[in-house]
Amino acid sequence: MAGDDGQLSVIVVGSGLAGLATARILREKCQVTVYERGEPSTATGGQGIANFPNAIKIMQEIGYDPERSGSVPIQGFRTLDKNANIIFDTEFPFQEKYGAPAMSHMRVDFRAELLRLATAPSKDLGIGGEPAKMIFNNGVKDFDAEAGEVTLDDGTKAKADVVIIADGIHSRLRPKIAGEDCPKPQKSGLTCCRVAVSANQAIEALSSLPDWWENSKGDSPRIMIFEARDGTDRIMVVYGLRHCSYMNLSCIFVTREEKESTTNSWFAEGDRQEMLDIFQDFHPSLVKLIGVSTEVKLWELQDLEPLDKWVDGRAILIGDAAHAMTPMQGQGANISIEDAEAFKLLIQPGVTRDDVPAILKKIEAARLPRATAILHNTRKTSRGVTGGERYKVMDENCTYHGIFKALENL
């Protein structure tokens, strides 16, 4: 409930990327508590993630430090065949075109930086307000949207002016807002094997870094997509991490066998030999790097049909709980950062507890159509497209000017 100083109280459900970014946006003017059902290490992993200008602009505003996360600037795209012959290459002036760069980083480093921004002492960040309070191993299992009251896994209750639900693609709270018959995550027919390999591991396995890796260390790092080009829909998406001292390899292929572990988790253990078999005809350097990687994680790619609503009373769905999409355009996390930025509406002067339901409906009106458009862009460029076709939707994906501009355009 609103404090004596008039600050709104906020409960955030989930400590993933959407939840932590939201906590950072709101902590300057609100009392924020984040409830996470898992351990502090939840949602971490050694694989990569990319952010594009639509998210980077927001991250810059909240003090994101790319040096801390070893972020690698993305200067363009390169499509290669499975033998590493270049088919398509283009520089992409993200900064000049969209007002911010594109960057890739280790997912664990990205989340660690968002956690710092959500919880570091305010004086260290040069901002007002108090750090978000993090509660682990005690998630939210139920809530009363009108009262703003949540029931925790341990049976206790907590109350706030706003409840923000960011508990992921397999959200257990989504039906409470969107209805018991709301869409459920659906499989795309593709699976992604994700590995990260250090330069030291690569040199030990190959004697030297492959040419495609060396080329990425210059002034113009690329996202590289190695395509089988034989009708099998096998691709490898490769980009630098930790100042290019690591490489992310996302190996995507048609799902062979549906497994509960890869359906319910994006970081299930994978079968290294199976990956080696599937990609055995790719360039020898790529195959060897799969073989020496420390971790092999599997993720059965899923998305979510657009929901009819995200809001009920004082509660709102965001992130993958609201609009899960596959990584085929690399926009899932970026749209979640956009969601977080929308909560600027709650920290405007004069906002009271009574204003919350109407403000959440405004956020829904602006954000739901935007997320739906990016979902459609992702679906139509997921399979059977060329490198050039894959990048045609970049303008719509990367062009976003924040919640206030979005509301002007309604």
Short mmCIF file of N, CA, C and O in Angstrom, two decimals, residues 145-262:
data_model
loop_
_atom_site.label_atom_id
_atom_site.label_comp_id
_atom_site.label_asym_id
_atom_site.label_seq_id
_atom_site.Cartn_x
_atom_site.Cartn_y
_atom_site.Cartn_z
N ALA A 145 -6.62 -9.46 -7.90
CA ALA A 145 -6.24 -8.33 -8.76
C ALA A 145 -6.85 -7.02 -8.30
O ALA A 145 -6.25 -5.96 -8.46
N GLU A 146 -8.04 -7.06 -7.75
CA GLU A 146 -8.69 -5.82 -7.32
C GLU A 146 -8.05 -5.26 -6.05
O GLU A 146 -7.85 -4.05 -5.90
N ALA A 147 -7.73 -6.15 -5.12
CA ALA A 147 -7.15 -5.71 -3.86
C ALA A 147 -5.65 -5.50 -3.94
O ALA A 147 -5.06 -4.83 -3.08
N GLY A 148 -5.01 -6.08 -4.94
CA GLY A 148 -3.55 -6.01 -5.03
C GLY A 148 -2.88 -6.89 -3.99
O GLY A 148 -1.78 -6.59 -3.53
N GLU A 149 -3.52 -7.99 -3.65
CA GLU A 149 -2.99 -8.89 -2.62
C GLU A 149 -2.54 -10.19 -3.26
O GLU A 149 -3.25 -10.78 -4.09
N VAL A 150 -1.33 -10.66 -2.89
CA VAL A 150 -0.80 -11.89 -3.43
C VAL A 150 -0.68 -12.93 -2.32
O VAL A 150 -0.49 -12.60 -1.15
N THR A 151 -0.79 -14.19 -2.72
CA THR A 151 -0.56 -15.32 -1.82
C THR A 151 0.74 -15.98 -2.23
O THR A 151 0.92 -16.36 -3.40
N LEU A 152 1.65 -16.12 -1.28
CA LEU A 152 2.97 -16.64 -1.56
C LEU A 152 3.00 -18.16 -1.37
O LEU A 152 2.11 -18.75 -0.77
N ASP A 153 4.05 -18.78 -1.87
CA ASP A 153 4.17 -20.23 -1.80
C ASP A 153 4.18 -20.75 -0.37
O ASP A 153 3.77 -21.88 -0.11
N ASP A 154 4.66 -19.94 0.56
CA ASP A 154 4.68 -20.38 1.96
C ASP A 154 3.36 -20.12 2.68
O ASP A 154 3.25 -20.35 3.89
N GLY A 155 2.35 -19.64 1.94
CA GLY A 155 1.04 -19.42 2.51
C GLY A 155 0.79 -18.03 3.05
O GLY A 155 -0.37 -17.68 3.34
N THR A 156 1.83 -17.23 3.18
CA THR A 156 1.65 -15.86 3.66
C THR A 156 1.13 -14.98 2.54
O THR A 156 1.15 -15.35 1.36
N LYS A 157 0.65 -13.80 2.92
CA LYS A 157 0.10 -12.86 1.95
C LYS A 157 0.87 -11.55 2.01
O LYS A 157 1.48 -11.20 3.03
N ALA A 158 0.84 -10.83 0.90
CA ALA A 158 1.45 -9.50 0.83
C ALA A 158 0.54 -8.63 -0.03
O ALA A 158 -0.18 -9.13 -0.90
N LYS A 159 0.57 -7.34 0.23
CA LYS A 159 -0.34 -6.43 -0.46
C LYS A 159 0.44 -5.26 -1.05
O LYS A 159 1.43 -4.81 -0.47
N ALA A 160 -0.02 -4.76 -2.19
CA ALA A 160 0.64 -3.63 -2.84
C ALA A 160 -0.37 -2.88 -3.69
O ALA A 160 -1.49 -3.35 -3.94
N ASP A 161 0.04 -1.72 -4.15
CA ASP A 161 -0.81 -0.92 -5.04
C ASP A 161 -0.79 -1.46 -6.47
O ASP A 161 -1.74 -1.25 -7.22
N VAL A 162 0.31 -2.14 -6.83
CA VAL A 162 0.48 -2.67 -8.18
C VAL A 162 1.09 -4.06 -8.08
O VAL A 162 2.01 -4.28 -7.29
N VAL A 163 0.60 -4.99 -8.90
CA VAL A 163 1.18 -6.33 -9.00
C VAL A 163 1.58 -6.55 -10.45
O VAL A 163 0.72 -6.56 -11.34
N ILE A 164 2.89 -6.73 -10.68
CA ILE A 164 3.43 -6.88 -12.03
C ILE A 164 3.92 -8.32 -12.18
O ILE A 164 4.83 -8.75 -11.48
N ILE A 165 3.30 -9.06 -13.08
CA ILE A 165 3.54 -10.49 -13.21
C ILE A 165 4.50 -10.74 -14.37
O ILE A 165 4.16 -10.54 -15.53
N ALA A 166 5.70 -11.17 -14.01
CA ALA A 166 6.76 -11.42 -14.99
C ALA A 166 7.35 -12.79 -14.73
O ALA A 166 8.57 -12.95 -14.58
N ASP A 167 6.48 -13.81 -14.66
CA ASP A 167 6.93 -15.14 -14.26
C ASP A 167 7.13 -16.09 -15.44
O ASP A 167 7.10 -17.30 -15.29
N GLY A 168 7.37 -15.54 -16.63
CA GLY A 168 7.87 -16.33 -17.73
C GLY A 168 6.84 -17.01 -18.61
O GLY A 168 5.64 -16.92 -18.38
N ILE A 169 7.35 -17.70 -19.64
CA ILE A 169 6.49 -18.31 -20.65
C ILE A 169 5.54 -19.33 -20.04
O ILE A 169 4.40 -19.46 -20.49
N HIS A 170 5.96 -20.03 -19.00
CA HIS A 170 5.10 -21.02 -18.36
C HIS A 170 4.44 -20.43 -17.12
O HIS A 170 4.29 -21.11 -16.10
N SER A 171 4.05 -19.18 -17.23
CA SER A 171 3.42 -18.45 -16.12
C SER A 171 2.27 -19.24 -15.50
O SER A 171 1.35 -19.67 -16.19
N ARG A 172 2.32 -19.39 -14.20
CA ARG A 172 1.20 -20.06 -13.53
C ARG A 172 0.10 -19.07 -13.15
O ARG A 172 -0.96 -19.47 -12.70
N LEU A 173 0.38 -17.77 -13.36
CA LEU A 173 -0.60 -16.75 -13.01
C LEU A 173 -1.32 -16.17 -14.22
O LEU A 173 -2.31 -15.47 -14.07
N ARG A 174 -0.82 -16.46 -15.44
CA ARG A 174 -1.43 -15.90 -16.65
C ARG A 174 -2.95 -16.14 -16.72
O ARG A 174 -3.71 -15.20 -17.02
N PRO A 175 -3.43 -17.36 -16.44
CA PRO A 175 -4.88 -17.59 -16.56
C PRO A 175 -5.73 -16.74 -15.61
O PRO A 175 -6.90 -16.51 -15.89
N LYS A 176 -5.13 -16.27 -14.52
CA LYS A 176 -5.87 -15.44 -13.57
C LYS A 176 -6.27 -14.10 -14.20
O LYS A 176 -7.24 -13.48 -13.79
N ILE A 177 -5.50 -13.67 -15.19
CA ILE A 177 -5.80 -12.41 -15.88
C ILE A 177 -6.43 -12.66 -17.24
O ILE A 177 -7.45 -12.07 -17.59
N ALA A 178 -5.81 -13.52 -18.02
CA ALA A 178 -6.23 -13.73 -19.40
C ALA A 178 -7.34 -14.76 -19.55
O ALA A 178 -7.86 -14.96 -20.65
N GLY A 179 -7.71 -15.43 -18.44
CA GLY A 179 -8.79 -16.42 -18.49
C GLY A 179 -8.25 -17.84 -18.52
O GLY A 179 -7.17 -18.11 -19.06
N GLU A 180 -9.01 -18.76 -17.96
CA GLU A 180 -8.58 -20.16 -17.89
C GLU A 180 -8.41 -20.77 -19.28
O GLU A 180 -7.64 -21.72 -19.46
N ASP A 181 -9.11 -20.24 -20.27
CA ASP A 181 -9.01 -20.77 -21.63
C ASP A 181 -8.06 -19.94 -22.49
O ASP A 181 -8.10 -20.03 -23.73
N CYS A 182 -7.19 -19.15 -21.87
CA CYS A 182 -6.25 -18.31 -22.63
C CYS A 182 -5.23 -19.18 -23.35
O CYS A 182 -5.02 -20.35 -23.01
N PRO A 183 -4.58 -18.63 -24.37
CA PRO A 183 -3.56 -19.40 -25.11
C PRO A 183 -2.48 -19.94 -24.19
O PRO A 183 -2.09 -19.30 -23.21
N LYS A 184 -1.99 -21.11 -24.53
CA LYS A 184 -0.87 -21.72 -23.83
C LYS A 184 0.32 -21.73 -24.77
O LYS A 184 0.17 -21.66 -25.99
N PRO A 185 1.54 -21.81 -24.23
CA PRO A 185 2.72 -21.86 -25.10
C PRO A 185 2.59 -22.97 -26.14
O PRO A 185 2.15 -24.08 -25.83
N GLN A 186 2.96 -22.65 -27.38
CA GLN A 186 2.87 -23.62 -28.46
C GLN A 186 4.24 -23.82 -29.09
O GLN A 186 5.03 -22.88 -29.21
N LYS A 187 4.50 -25.05 -29.47
CA LYS A 187 5.80 -25.39 -30.01
C LYS A 187 5.92 -24.97 -31.46
O LYS A 187 4.96 -25.05 -32.22
N SER A 188 7.11 -24.53 -31.82
CA SER A 188 7.36 -24.06 -33.19
C SER A 188 7.82 -25.17 -34.11
O SER A 188 7.89 -24.98 -35.33
N GLY A 189 8.19 -26.31 -33.53
CA GLY A 189 8.76 -27.39 -34.33
C GLY A 189 10.27 -27.30 -34.44
O GLY A 189 10.90 -28.13 -35.10
N LEU A 190 10.86 -26.30 -33.78
CA LEU A 190 12.32 -26.12 -33.80
C LEU A 190 12.86 -26.24 -32.38
O LEU A 190 12.20 -25.89 -31.40
N THR A 191 14.08 -26.74 -32.28
CA THR A 191 14.80 -26.81 -31.01
C THR A 191 16.11 -26.06 -31.16
O THR A 191 16.71 -26.05 -32.24
N CYS A 192 16.54 -25.43 -30.07
CA CYS A 192 17.80 -24.67 -30.08
C CYS A 192 18.75 -25.27 -29.06
O CYS A 192 18.41 -25.41 -27.88
N CYS A 193 19.93 -25.64 -29.52
CA CYS A 193 21.03 -26.05 -28.65
C CYS A 193 21.94 -24.84 -28.47
O CYS A 193 22.42 -24.27 -29.46
N ARG A 194 22.17 -24.45 -27.23
CA ARG A 194 22.95 -23.23 -26.98
C ARG A 194 24.24 -23.58 -26.24
O ARG A 194 24.21 -24.24 -25.20
N VAL A 195 25.35 -23.13 -26.78
CA VAL A 195 26.64 -23.32 -26.12
C VAL A 195 27.42 -22.01 -26.18
O VAL A 195 27.20 -21.16 -27.04
N ALA A 196 28.32 -21.87 -25.22
CA ALA A 196 29.27 -20.75 -25.24
C ALA A 196 30.66 -21.34 -25.08
O ALA A 196 30.89 -22.19 -24.22
N VAL A 197 31.58 -20.88 -25.91
CA VAL A 197 32.93 -21.43 -25.95
C VAL A 197 33.93 -20.29 -25.80
O VAL A 197 33.80 -19.25 -26.46
N SER A 198 34.92 -20.48 -24.94
CA SER A 198 35.93 -19.45 -24.75
C SER A 198 36.99 -19.52 -25.84
O SER A 198 37.19 -20.57 -26.48
N ALA A 199 37.70 -18.41 -26.02
CA ALA A 199 38.80 -18.39 -27.00
C ALA A 199 39.86 -19.40 -26.61
O ALA A 199 40.46 -20.07 -27.48
N ASN A 200 40.11 -19.55 -25.31
CA ASN A 200 41.12 -20.52 -24.87
C ASN A 200 40.70 -21.94 -25.22
O ASN A 200 41.54 -22.74 -25.67
N GLN A 201 39.42 -22.27 -25.03
CA GLN A 201 38.94 -23.59 -25.41
C GLN A 201 39.08 -23.80 -26.92
O GLN A 201 39.47 -24.89 -27.37
N ALA A 202 38.77 -22.77 -27.68
CA ALA A 202 38.85 -22.87 -29.13
C ALA A 202 40.29 -23.09 -29.59
O ALA A 202 40.56 -23.94 -30.47
N ILE A 203 41.22 -22.35 -29.02
CA ILE A 203 42.63 -22.48 -29.41
C ILE A 203 43.16 -23.87 -29.04
O ILE A 203 43.90 -24.50 -29.80
N GLU A 204 42.75 -24.35 -27.87
CA GLU A 204 43.20 -25.67 -27.45
C GLU A 204 42.67 -26.76 -28.39
O GLU A 204 43.38 -27.72 -28.71
N ALA A 205 41.44 -26.57 -28.86
CA ALA A 205 40.83 -27.59 -29.73
C ALA A 205 41.29 -27.48 -31.18
O ALA A 205 41.38 -28.50 -31.88
N LEU A 206 41.56 -26.25 -31.63
CA LEU A 206 41.81 -26.02 -33.05
C LEU A 206 43.23 -25.54 -33.36
O LEU A 206 43.56 -25.31 -34.52
N SER A 207 44.02 -25.31 -32.31
CA SER A 207 45.39 -24.76 -32.42
C SER A 207 45.39 -23.25 -32.62
O SER A 207 46.34 -22.56 -32.26
N SER A 208 44.36 -22.73 -33.26
CA SER A 208 44.23 -21.28 -33.44
C SER A 208 42.75 -20.95 -33.60
O SER A 208 41.93 -21.84 -33.84
N LEU A 209 42.42 -19.68 -33.47
CA LEU A 209 41.03 -19.28 -33.67
C LEU A 209 40.68 -19.39 -35.15
O LEU A 209 41.50 -19.02 -36.02
N PRO A 210 39.50 -19.88 -35.49
CA PRO A 210 39.10 -19.95 -36.90
C PRO A 210 39.00 -18.55 -37.50
O PRO A 210 38.81 -17.56 -36.78
N ASP A 211 39.10 -18.48 -38.81
CA ASP A 211 39.06 -17.18 -39.49
C ASP A 211 37.79 -16.41 -39.14
O ASP A 211 37.84 -15.19 -38.93
N TRP A 212 36.65 -17.09 -39.10
CA TRP A 212 35.39 -16.37 -38.84
C TRP A 212 35.39 -15.75 -37.45
O TRP A 212 34.76 -14.72 -37.24
N TRP A 213 36.10 -16.35 -36.50
CA TRP A 213 36.21 -15.78 -35.15
C TRP A 213 37.16 -14.59 -35.17
O TRP A 213 36.85 -13.52 -34.65
N GLU A 214 38.32 -14.77 -35.79
CA GLU A 214 39.30 -13.68 -35.88
C GLU A 214 38.68 -12.44 -36.54
O GLU A 214 38.89 -11.31 -36.09
N ASN A 215 37.92 -12.67 -37.60
CA ASN A 215 37.31 -11.55 -38.31
C ASN A 215 36.32 -10.78 -37.44
O ASN A 215 36.10 -9.59 -37.62
N SER A 216 35.71 -11.46 -36.49
CA SER A 216 34.71 -10.82 -35.64
C SER A 216 35.33 -9.95 -34.56
O SER A 216 34.62 -9.19 -33.89
N LYS A 217 36.65 -10.04 -34.38
CA LYS A 217 37.30 -9.29 -33.30
C LYS A 217 37.71 -7.88 -33.73
O LYS A 217 38.24 -7.12 -32.92
N GLY A 218 37.47 -7.53 -34.97
CA GLY A 218 37.87 -6.22 -35.46
C GLY A 218 36.91 -5.12 -35.06
O GLY A 218 36.20 -5.19 -34.05
N ASP A 219 36.86 -4.09 -35.88
CA ASP A 219 36.02 -2.93 -35.59
C ASP A 219 34.57 -3.13 -35.98
O ASP A 219 33.74 -2.27 -35.73
N SER A 220 34.27 -4.25 -36.62
CA SER A 220 32.92 -4.42 -37.15
C SER A 220 32.39 -5.82 -36.87
O SER A 220 32.15 -6.60 -37.80
N PRO A 221 32.20 -6.17 -35.59
CA PRO A 221 31.69 -7.52 -35.26
C PRO A 221 30.31 -7.75 -35.88
O PRO A 221 29.48 -6.84 -35.94
N ARG A 222 30.08 -8.95 -36.32
CA ARG A 222 28.82 -9.33 -36.95
C ARG A 222 28.10 -10.40 -36.13
O ARG A 222 28.73 -11.19 -35.43
N ILE A 223 26.78 -10.43 -36.27
CA ILE A 223 26.06 -11.66 -35.97
C ILE A 223 26.19 -12.54 -37.20
O ILE A 223 25.85 -12.11 -38.31
N MET A 224 26.70 -13.74 -37.01
CA MET A 224 26.93 -14.65 -38.13
C MET A 224 25.88 -15.77 -38.09
O MET A 224 25.62 -16.34 -37.03
N ILE A 225 25.31 -16.06 -39.23
CA ILE A 225 24.33 -17.14 -39.34
C ILE A 225 24.84 -18.14 -40.36
O ILE A 225 24.94 -17.84 -41.56
N PHE A 226 25.20 -19.32 -39.88
CA PHE A 226 25.65 -20.41 -40.75
C PHE A 226 24.42 -21.26 -41.11
O PHE A 226 23.73 -21.77 -40.22
N GLU A 227 24.15 -21.38 -42.40
CA GLU A 227 22.94 -22.07 -42.87
C GLU A 227 23.30 -23.38 -43.58
O GLU A 227 24.23 -23.42 -44.38
N ALA A 228 22.52 -24.42 -43.30
CA ALA A 228 22.74 -25.69 -43.99
C ALA A 228 22.40 -25.57 -45.48
O ALA A 228 23.05 -26.18 -46.33
N ARG A 229 21.34 -24.81 -45.78
CA ARG A 229 20.91 -24.56 -47.16
C ARG A 229 20.62 -25.87 -47.92
O ARG A 229 20.94 -26.00 -49.11
N ASP A 230 20.03 -26.81 -47.21
CA ASP A 230 19.70 -28.09 -47.84
C ASP A 230 18.26 -28.51 -47.53
O ASP A 230 17.90 -29.68 -47.69
N GLY A 231 17.45 -27.55 -47.09
CA GLY A 231 16.06 -27.84 -46.79
C GLY A 231 15.81 -28.38 -45.40
O GLY A 231 14.66 -28.68 -45.06
N THR A 232 16.86 -28.51 -44.58
CA THR A 232 16.69 -29.10 -43.24
C THR A 232 16.42 -28.06 -42.16
O THR A 232 16.20 -28.42 -41.00
N ASP A 233 16.45 -26.78 -42.48
CA ASP A 233 16.23 -25.70 -41.52
C ASP A 233 17.25 -25.70 -40.38
O ASP A 233 16.98 -25.19 -39.30
N ARG A 234 18.44 -26.25 -40.64
CA ARG A 234 19.50 -26.20 -39.63
C ARG A 234 20.30 -24.91 -39.81
O ARG A 234 20.75 -24.60 -40.91
N ILE A 235 20.45 -24.17 -38.72
CA ILE A 235 21.29 -22.97 -38.75
C ILE A 235 22.07 -22.89 -37.44
O ILE A 235 21.68 -23.48 -36.43
N MET A 236 23.19 -22.17 -37.50
CA MET A 236 23.92 -21.79 -36.29
C MET A 236 24.01 -20.27 -36.26
O MET A 236 24.47 -19.66 -37.24
N VAL A 237 23.58 -19.68 -35.16
CA VAL A 237 23.69 -18.24 -34.96
C VAL A 237 24.86 -18.01 -34.01
O VAL A 237 24.86 -18.50 -32.88
N VAL A 238 25.85 -17.27 -34.47
CA VAL A 238 27.12 -17.13 -33.75
C VAL A 238 27.45 -15.66 -33.54
O VAL A 238 27.38 -14.86 -34.49
N TYR A 239 27.79 -15.31 -32.32
CA TYR A 239 28.21 -13.92 -32.04
C TYR A 239 29.07 -13.87 -30.79
O TYR A 239 29.07 -14.79 -29.96
N GLY A 240 29.79 -12.75 -30.65
CA GLY A 240 30.77 -12.62 -29.59
C GLY A 240 30.17 -12.26 -28.24
O GLY A 240 29.14 -11.59 -28.15
N LEU A 241 30.87 -12.69 -27.18
CA LEU A 241 30.51 -12.40 -25.81
C LEU A 241 31.77 -12.00 -25.04
O LEU A 241 32.88 -12.38 -25.43
N ARG A 242 31.59 -11.26 -23.95
CA ARG A 242 32.72 -10.88 -23.09
C ARG A 242 33.89 -10.36 -23.91
O ARG A 242 34.98 -10.91 -23.89
N HIS A 243 33.62 -9.28 -24.64
CA HIS A 243 34.63 -8.62 -25.48
C HIS A 243 35.24 -9.59 -26.48
O HIS A 243 36.43 -9.52 -26.81
N CYS A 244 34.42 -10.52 -26.98
CA CYS A 244 34.80 -11.52 -27.98
C CYS A 244 35.81 -12.55 -27.44
O CYS A 244 36.45 -13.25 -28.23
N SER A 245 35.93 -12.64 -26.12
CA SER A 245 36.75 -13.71 -25.54
C SER A 245 35.95 -15.01 -25.48
O SER A 245 36.51 -16.07 -25.16
N TYR A 246 34.65 -14.95 -25.76
CA TYR A 246 33.78 -16.12 -25.88
C TYR A 246 32.96 -15.97 -27.16
O TYR A 246 32.79 -14.85 -27.68
N MET A 247 32.44 -17.09 -27.64
CA MET A 247 31.48 -17.08 -28.73
C MET A 247 30.23 -17.85 -28.31
O MET A 247 30.32 -18.91 -27.69
N ASN A 248 29.08 -17.26 -28.63
CA ASN A 248 27.81 -17.97 -28.49
C ASN A 248 27.52 -18.72 -29.78
O ASN A 248 27.67 -18.19 -30.88
N LEU A 249 27.11 -19.98 -29.63
CA LEU A 249 26.64 -20.77 -30.78
C LEU A 249 25.23 -21.25 -30.45
O LEU A 249 25.04 -22.06 -29.53
N SER A 250 24.26 -20.72 -31.15
CA SER A 250 22.88 -21.19 -31.03
C SER A 250 22.59 -22.06 -32.24
O SER A 250 22.49 -21.56 -33.36
N CYS A 251 22.47 -23.36 -32.00
CA CYS A 251 22.32 -24.33 -33.07
C CYS A 251 20.86 -24.74 -33.16
O CYS A 251 20.33 -25.41 -32.26
N ILE A 252 20.19 -24.35 -34.24
CA ILE A 252 18.74 -24.53 -34.36
C ILE A 252 18.45 -25.59 -35.40
O ILE A 252 19.03 -25.60 -36.50
N PHE A 253 17.53 -26.49 -35.06
CA PHE A 253 17.20 -27.60 -35.94
C PHE A 253 15.76 -28.04 -35.70
O PHE A 253 15.15 -27.68 -34.68
N VAL A 254 15.22 -28.79 -36.64
CA VAL A 254 13.86 -29.32 -36.50
C VAL A 254 13.84 -30.32 -35.34
O VAL A 254 14.69 -31.20 -35.25
N THR A 255 12.87 -30.13 -34.44
CA THR A 255 12.76 -30.99 -33.27
C THR A 255 12.66 -32.45 -33.67
O THR A 255 11.83 -32.82 -34.50
N ARG A 256 13.52 -33.27 -33.09
CA ARG A 256 13.51 -34.70 -33.40
C ARG A 256 12.59 -35.47 -32.46
O ARG A 256 11.87 -36.36 -32.87
N GLU A 257 12.69 -35.15 -31.19
CA GLU A 257 11.91 -35.86 -30.18
C GLU A 257 11.49 -34.86 -29.11
O GLU A 257 12.33 -34.16 -28.54
N GLU A 258 10.19 -34.77 -28.87
CA GLU A 258 9.72 -33.86 -27.84
C GLU A 258 10.03 -34.44 -26.47
O GLU A 258 9.76 -35.61 -26.18
N LYS A 259 10.63 -33.59 -25.63
CA LYS A 259 11.01 -34.01 -24.28
C LYS A 259 10.43 -33.02 -23.27
O LYS A 259 10.46 -31.81 -23.50
N GLU A 260 9.95 -33.55 -22.16
CA GLU A 260 9.35 -32.66 -21.15
C GLU A 260 10.35 -31.64 -20.65
O GLU A 260 10.02 -30.48 -20.44
N SER A 261 11.62 -32.05 -20.49
CA SER A 261 12.62 -31.13 -19.94
C SER A 261 12.85 -29.93 -20.85
O SER A 261 12.98 -28.80 -20.39
N THR A 262 12.89 -30.15 -22.17
CA THR A 262 13.15 -29.05 -23.10
C THR A 262 11.89 -28.24 -23.40
O THR A 262 11.98 -27.13 -23.91
#
